[in-house]
Amino acid sequence: MSGGSGMGASFDPERIARLRRELADPGAGRTPVPTGDTGSSGPGALKSLWQRAIALTLGFTALLYGVEAVDSVSGGRLEQNGVRPRSGEGLTGILFAPVLHANWGHLLANTLPVLVLGLLTLLTGIGRGLAATAIIWVIAGAGVWLTAMPHTVSVGASGLVFGWLTYLICWGWFSRNVVQIAVGLGVLAVYGSILWGVLPSNPEISWQGHLFGAVGGVVAGWVLSAHERRHRRGADAGRLAS
């Protein structure tokens, strides 16, 4: 029975357990890609991620300004397409409200948070960031439609801003991504004070949009960290089995 060292390697219990885990989860043996999208890591992938994230963020911001310019020329008629609570026609406002603003001052107040938080959200991965935005968009709009005062019209990107904020705070924690936890803590330190906006205060401000936008961000963080949470549970189970 010479060559026993080779046979020993083949029947190593830890190796067999690892192979079983990889068969059960083909991605279990690979290190997750930080961006969640590119399929590869390295300077080239990171540069591409930044370029696409910046382009999309600037493009969305330009869209907001273009819509507000058209709204100003039309005498404010576009903003009437915002969320109208519990009315059939108001449902379409869920789609349009985040790109509409009451006036230039309203848009200017949202611009910097949109640029910063929107960019950081996309830097978690383009596909993941867009999916998070879609979840926040729908939950914020539906929450306003269900709970806002009757005979009101709610518009503005602030629901997205609150959602991006809570998403960035929560996603890193849910996925146990050290870099994203650091980003979330930084975002909390800089923008955390705006979370008071989820409470009723100024009757002219849609706190419902802020509240449900923030809820949407938490939901997005939980849903979109599912792969990382499964991977972590699999790794924990593997350590217990060994």
mmCIF file of C-alpha atoms in Angstrom:
data_model
loop_
_atom_site.group_PDB
_atom_site.id
_atom_site.type_symbol
_atom_site.label_atom_id
_atom_site.label_comp_id
_atom_site.label_asym_id
_atom_site.label_seq_id
_atom_site.Cartn_x
_atom_site.Cartn_y
_atom_site.Cartn_z
ATOM 1 C CA MET A 1 0.000 0.000 0.000
ATOM 2 C CA SER A 2 2.676 2.463 -0.998
ATOM 3 C CA GLY A 3 1.419 5.850 -2.078
ATOM 4 C CA GLY A 4 -0.690 6.028 1.041
ATOM 5 C CA SER A 5 -0.166 9.780 1.248
ATOM 6 C CA GLY A 6 -2.133 10.191 -1.977
ATOM 7 C CA MET A 7 -4.946 7.995 -0.712
ATOM 8 C CA GLY A 8 -5.007 9.960 2.522
ATOM 9 C CA ALA A 9 -5.576 13.200 0.671
ATOM 10 C CA SER A 10 -8.436 11.668 -1.294
ATOM 11 C CA PHE A 11 -10.215 10.549 1.852
ATOM 12 C CA ASP A 12 -9.534 13.626 3.919
ATOM 13 C CA PRO A 13 -12.831 14.364 5.780
ATOM 14 C CA GLU A 14 -12.475 18.153 5.458
ATOM 15 C CA ARG A 15 -11.900 17.874 1.701
ATOM 16 C CA ILE A 16 -14.959 15.643 1.286
ATOM 17 C CA ALA A 17 -17.090 18.050 3.341
ATOM 18 C CA ARG A 18 -15.887 20.970 1.218
ATOM 19 C CA LEU A 19 -16.688 19.121 -2.019
ATOM 20 C CA ARG A 20 -20.175 18.299 -0.735
ATOM 21 C CA ARG A 21 -20.777 21.972 0.106
ATOM 22 C CA GLU A 22 -19.601 23.038 -3.351
ATOM 23 C CA LEU A 23 -21.916 20.502 -5.012
ATOM 24 C CA ALA A 24 -24.818 21.791 -2.928
ATOM 25 C CA ASP A 25 -23.933 25.428 -3.653
ATOM 26 C CA PRO A 26 -21.680 25.880 -6.714
ATOM 27 C CA GLY A 27 -20.820 29.413 -5.572
ATOM 28 C CA ALA A 28 -19.823 28.377 -2.066
ATOM 29 C CA GLY A 29 -16.171 27.869 -2.937
ATOM 30 C CA ARG A 30 -15.746 31.270 -4.543
ATOM 31 C CA THR A 31 -15.089 34.550 -2.848
ATOM 32 C CA PRO A 32 -18.036 36.921 -3.430
ATOM 33 C CA VAL A 33 -17.375 39.813 -5.787
ATOM 34 C CA PRO A 34 -17.652 43.094 -3.841
ATOM 35 C CA THR A 35 -19.659 44.820 -6.549
ATOM 36 C CA GLY A 36 -22.150 41.957 -6.865
ATOM 37 C CA ASP A 37 -22.411 42.625 -10.617
ATOM 38 C CA THR A 38 -19.265 42.582 -12.628
ATOM 39 C CA GLY A 39 -18.379 38.900 -12.236
ATOM 40 C CA SER A 40 -14.728 39.854 -11.663
ATOM 41 C CA SER A 41 -12.732 41.984 -9.297
ATOM 42 C CA GLY A 42 -9.733 44.161 -9.821
ATOM 43 C CA PRO A 43 -8.935 47.713 -10.891
ATOM 44 C CA GLY A 44 -10.613 47.385 -14.297
ATOM 45 C CA ALA A 45 -13.911 46.137 -12.898
ATOM 46 C CA LEU A 46 -13.879 48.773 -10.158
ATOM 47 C CA LYS A 47 -13.180 51.551 -12.668
ATOM 48 C CA SER A 48 -16.038 50.327 -14.873
ATOM 49 C CA LEU A 49 -18.384 50.230 -11.880
ATOM 50 C CA TRP A 50 -17.531 53.820 -10.936
ATOM 51 C CA GLN A 51 -17.934 55.045 -14.510
ATOM 52 C CA ARG A 52 -21.357 53.454 -14.923
ATOM 53 C CA ALA A 53 -22.525 54.546 -11.467
ATOM 54 C CA ILE A 54 -21.483 58.164 -12.090
ATOM 55 C CA ALA A 55 -23.083 58.188 -15.550
ATOM 56 C CA LEU A 56 -26.399 56.820 -14.244
ATOM 57 C CA THR A 57 -26.467 59.183 -11.263
ATOM 58 C CA LEU A 58 -25.744 62.249 -13.381
ATOM 59 C CA GLY A 59 -28.248 61.066 -15.980
ATOM 60 C CA PHE A 60 -31.000 60.697 -13.391
ATOM 61 C CA THR A 61 -30.201 64.118 -11.929
ATOM 62 C CA ALA A 62 -30.286 65.654 -15.411
ATOM 63 C CA LEU A 63 -33.699 64.021 -15.922
ATOM 64 C CA LEU A 64 -34.991 65.668 -12.738
ATOM 65 C CA TYR A 65 -33.846 69.082 -13.951
ATOM 66 C CA GLY A 66 -35.264 68.506 -17.419
ATOM 67 C CA VAL A 67 -38.655 67.526 -16.002
ATOM 68 C CA GLU A 68 -38.691 70.563 -13.694
ATOM 69 C CA ALA A 69 -37.834 72.845 -16.631
ATOM 70 C CA VAL A 70 -40.774 71.461 -18.613
ATOM 71 C CA ASP A 71 -42.997 71.767 -15.545
ATOM 72 C CA SER A 72 -42.016 75.425 -15.104
ATOM 73 C CA VAL A 73 -42.793 76.204 -18.746
ATOM 74 C CA SER A 74 -46.154 74.437 -18.447
ATOM 75 C CA GLY A 75 -47.126 76.439 -15.381
ATOM 76 C CA GLY A 76 -46.745 73.571 -12.918
ATOM 77 C CA ARG A 77 -49.140 71.207 -14.638
ATOM 78 C CA LEU A 78 -46.793 68.207 -14.541
ATOM 79 C CA GLU A 79 -46.625 68.109 -10.769
ATOM 80 C CA GLN A 80 -50.355 67.390 -10.687
ATOM 81 C CA ASN A 81 -49.359 63.880 -11.784
ATOM 82 C CA GLY A 82 -47.991 63.060 -8.328
ATOM 83 C CA VAL A 83 -49.446 60.570 -5.871
ATOM 84 C CA ARG A 84 -53.104 61.276 -5.072
ATOM 85 C CA PRO A 85 -54.099 59.165 -2.064
ATOM 86 C CA ARG A 86 -56.637 56.399 -2.556
ATOM 87 C CA SER A 87 -57.754 57.472 -6.008
ATOM 88 C CA GLY A 88 -57.548 55.437 -9.173
ATOM 89 C CA GLU A 89 -55.779 58.147 -11.176
ATOM 90 C CA GLY A 90 -53.458 58.741 -8.229
ATOM 91 C CA LEU A 91 -51.933 55.295 -8.687
ATOM 92 C CA THR A 92 -50.029 56.533 -11.740
ATOM 93 C CA GLY A 93 -48.382 59.043 -9.434
ATOM 94 C CA ILE A 94 -46.436 56.169 -7.861
ATOM 95 C CA LEU A 95 -44.572 55.956 -11.162
ATOM 96 C CA PHE A 96 -44.074 59.682 -11.767
ATOM 97 C CA ALA A 97 -43.861 61.347 -8.334
ATOM 98 C CA PRO A 98 -40.112 60.840 -7.680
ATOM 99 C CA VAL A 99 -39.141 62.772 -10.830
ATOM 100 C CA LEU A 100 -41.543 65.664 -10.145
ATOM 101 C CA HIS A 101 -40.928 68.569 -7.754
ATOM 102 C CA ALA A 102 -43.047 71.401 -6.435
ATOM 103 C CA ASN A 103 -40.553 74.085 -7.509
ATOM 104 C CA TRP A 104 -36.872 74.733 -8.158
ATOM 105 C CA GLY A 105 -36.160 75.162 -4.446
ATOM 106 C CA HIS A 106 -37.618 71.730 -3.747
ATOM 107 C CA LEU A 107 -35.433 70.190 -6.456
ATOM 108 C CA LEU A 108 -32.297 72.019 -5.325
ATOM 109 C CA ALA A 109 -32.796 70.737 -1.767
ATOM 110 C CA ASN A 110 -32.897 67.163 -3.061
ATOM 111 C CA THR A 111 -30.040 67.461 -5.559
ATOM 112 C CA LEU A 112 -27.005 66.847 -3.345
ATOM 113 C CA PRO A 113 -28.553 63.882 -1.463
ATOM 114 C CA VAL A 114 -29.614 62.386 -4.818
ATOM 115 C CA LEU A 115 -26.079 62.719 -6.177
ATOM 116 C CA VAL A 116 -24.337 61.337 -3.092
ATOM 117 C CA LEU A 117 -26.737 58.633 -1.918
ATOM 118 C CA GLY A 118 -27.768 57.604 -5.430
ATOM 119 C CA LEU A 119 -24.117 57.141 -6.414
ATOM 120 C CA LEU A 120 -23.283 55.165 -3.274
ATOM 121 C CA THR A 121 -26.302 52.931 -3.848
ATOM 122 C CA LEU A 122 -25.165 52.115 -7.388
ATOM 123 C CA LEU A 123 -21.654 51.424 -6.124
ATOM 124 C CA THR A 124 -23.044 48.425 -4.231
ATOM 125 C CA GLY A 125 -23.473 46.971 -7.743
ATOM 126 C CA ILE A 126 -25.318 48.466 -10.712
ATOM 127 C CA GLY A 127 -27.966 45.757 -10.886
ATOM 128 C CA ARG A 128 -28.339 45.653 -7.120
ATOM 129 C CA GLY A 129 -28.543 49.445 -6.868
ATOM 130 C CA LEU A 130 -31.193 49.661 -9.593
ATOM 131 C CA ALA A 131 -33.184 46.869 -7.938
ATOM 132 C CA ALA A 132 -32.951 48.663 -4.575
ATOM 133 C CA THR A 133 -34.165 51.876 -6.213
ATOM 134 C CA ALA A 134 -37.123 50.080 -7.783
ATOM 135 C CA ILE A 135 -38.129 48.515 -4.446
ATOM 136 C CA ILE A 136 -37.873 51.863 -2.658
ATOM 137 C CA TRP A 137 -39.729 53.659 -5.478
ATOM 138 C CA VAL A 138 -42.726 51.310 -5.279
ATOM 139 C CA ILE A 139 -42.921 50.998 -1.480
ATOM 140 C CA ALA A 140 -42.586 54.755 -0.938
ATOM 141 C CA GLY A 141 -45.262 55.561 -3.518
ATOM 142 C CA ALA A 142 -47.652 52.848 -2.348
ATOM 143 C CA GLY A 143 -47.241 53.953 1.268
ATOM 144 C CA VAL A 144 -48.097 57.549 0.376
ATOM 145 C CA TRP A 145 -51.078 56.423 -1.705
ATOM 146 C CA LEU A 146 -52.420 54.386 1.217
ATOM 147 C CA THR A 147 -51.785 56.759 4.133
ATOM 148 C CA ALA A 148 -51.424 60.394 3.018
ATOM 149 C CA MET A 149 -54.113 62.963 3.713
ATOM 150 C CA PRO A 150 -56.940 63.067 1.143
ATOM 151 C CA HIS A 151 -56.987 65.753 -1.539
ATOM 152 C CA THR A 152 -53.201 66.119 -1.487
ATOM 153 C CA VAL A 153 -50.609 65.589 -4.221
ATOM 154 C CA SER A 154 -47.188 64.250 -3.208
ATOM 155 C CA VAL A 155 -44.130 64.728 -5.424
ATOM 156 C CA GLY A 156 -40.362 64.698 -5.038
ATOM 157 C CA ALA A 157 -37.305 62.449 -4.898
ATOM 158 C CA SER A 158 -37.031 62.638 -1.116
ATOM 159 C CA GLY A 159 -38.667 59.215 -0.737
ATOM 160 C CA LEU A 160 -35.786 57.788 -2.774
ATOM 161 C CA VAL A 161 -33.283 59.747 -0.690
ATOM 162 C CA PHE A 162 -34.618 58.285 2.569
ATOM 163 C CA GLY A 163 -34.734 54.821 1.024
ATOM 164 C CA TRP A 164 -31.167 55.003 -0.285
ATOM 165 C CA LEU A 165 -30.041 56.171 3.146
ATOM 166 C CA THR A 166 -31.557 53.235 5.049
ATOM 167 C CA TYR A 167 -30.530 50.794 2.302
ATOM 168 C CA LEU A 168 -26.889 51.847 2.608
ATOM 169 C CA ILE A 169 -27.045 51.590 6.388
ATOM 170 C CA CYS A 170 -28.720 48.146 6.349
ATOM 171 C CA TRP A 171 -27.269 46.302 3.353
ATOM 172 C CA GLY A 172 -23.729 46.144 4.674
ATOM 173 C CA TRP A 173 -24.969 44.888 8.021
ATOM 174 C CA PHE A 174 -27.275 42.254 6.537
ATOM 175 C CA SER A 175 -24.548 40.993 4.184
ATOM 176 C CA ARG A 176 -21.751 41.368 6.791
ATOM 177 C CA ASN A 177 -19.727 43.317 4.204
ATOM 178 C CA VAL A 178 -17.094 45.228 6.177
ATOM 179 C CA VAL A 179 -16.582 47.888 3.506
ATOM 180 C CA GLN A 180 -20.311 48.495 3.158
ATOM 181 C CA ILE A 181 -20.756 48.618 6.935
ATOM 182 C CA ALA A 182 -18.137 51.373 7.002
ATOM 183 C CA VAL A 183 -19.935 53.182 4.184
ATOM 184 C CA GLY A 184 -23.242 52.822 6.016
ATOM 185 C CA LEU A 185 -21.775 54.244 9.223
ATOM 186 C CA GLY A 186 -20.324 57.168 7.279
ATOM 187 C CA VAL A 187 -23.672 57.827 5.616
ATOM 188 C CA LEU A 188 -25.403 57.610 8.992
ATOM 189 C CA ALA A 189 -22.961 60.124 10.471
ATOM 190 C CA VAL A 190 -23.445 62.620 7.629
ATOM 191 C CA TYR A 191 -27.122 62.199 6.765
ATOM 192 C CA GLY A 192 -28.581 60.372 9.760
ATOM 193 C CA SER A 193 -30.198 63.511 11.148
ATOM 194 C CA ILE A 194 -32.600 63.677 8.215
ATOM 195 C CA LEU A 195 -34.263 60.503 9.501
ATOM 196 C CA TRP A 196 -36.258 62.761 11.823
ATOM 197 C CA GLY A 197 -38.163 63.586 8.644
ATOM 198 C CA VAL A 198 -40.070 60.306 8.942
ATOM 199 C CA LEU A 199 -42.083 61.939 11.741
ATOM 200 C CA PRO A 200 -44.998 64.326 11.146
ATOM 201 C CA SER A 201 -43.890 67.944 11.300
ATOM 202 C CA ASN A 202 -44.537 70.441 8.502
ATOM 203 C CA PRO A 203 -47.968 69.714 6.968
ATOM 204 C CA GLU A 204 -46.580 70.737 3.568
ATOM 205 C CA ILE A 205 -43.960 67.968 3.693
ATOM 206 C CA SER A 206 -44.920 64.385 2.912
ATOM 207 C CA TRP A 207 -43.525 62.617 5.955
ATOM 208 C CA GLN A 208 -45.333 59.508 4.716
ATOM 209 C CA GLY A 209 -43.068 59.508 1.659
ATOM 210 C CA HIS A 210 -40.028 59.797 3.917
ATOM 211 C CA LEU A 211 -41.256 57.042 6.235
ATOM 212 C CA PHE A 212 -42.174 54.534 3.554
ATOM 213 C CA GLY A 213 -39.075 55.392 1.534
ATOM 214 C CA ALA A 214 -37.014 54.494 4.616
ATOM 215 C CA VAL A 215 -39.023 51.284 5.044
ATOM 216 C CA GLY A 216 -38.387 50.479 1.390
ATOM 217 C CA GLY A 217 -34.654 50.888 1.935
ATOM 218 C CA VAL A 218 -34.664 48.400 4.798
ATOM 219 C CA VAL A 219 -36.695 45.925 2.722
ATOM 220 C CA ALA A 220 -34.318 46.372 -0.231
ATOM 221 C CA GLY A 221 -31.299 45.818 2.016
ATOM 222 C CA TRP A 222 -32.781 42.581 3.359
ATOM 223 C CA VAL A 223 -33.980 41.217 0.018
ATOM 224 C CA LEU A 224 -30.822 42.069 -1.907
ATOM 225 C CA SER A 225 -28.482 40.606 0.720
ATOM 226 C CA ALA A 226 -30.135 37.180 0.415
ATOM 227 C CA HIS A 227 -27.224 35.627 -1.515
ATOM 228 C CA GLU A 228 -24.654 36.821 1.015
ATOM 229 C CA ARG A 229 -26.799 35.608 3.919
ATOM 230 C CA ARG A 230 -27.218 32.165 2.307
ATOM 231 C CA HIS A 231 -23.473 32.004 1.657
ATOM 232 C CA ARG A 232 -22.738 32.926 5.278
ATOM 233 C CA ARG A 233 -25.186 30.307 6.604
ATOM 234 C CA GLY A 234 -23.573 27.685 4.352
ATOM 235 C CA ALA A 235 -20.109 28.603 5.560
ATOM 236 C CA ASP A 236 -21.262 28.477 9.198
ATOM 237 C CA ALA A 237 -22.858 25.071 8.643
ATOM 238 C CA GLY A 238 -19.659 23.829 7.017
ATOM 239 C CA ARG A 239 -17.589 24.940 9.994
ATOM 240 C CA LEU A 240 -19.978 23.191 12.385
ATOM 241 C CA ALA A 241 -19.900 19.996 10.284
ATOM 242 C CA SER A 242 -16.121 19.935 10.256
#
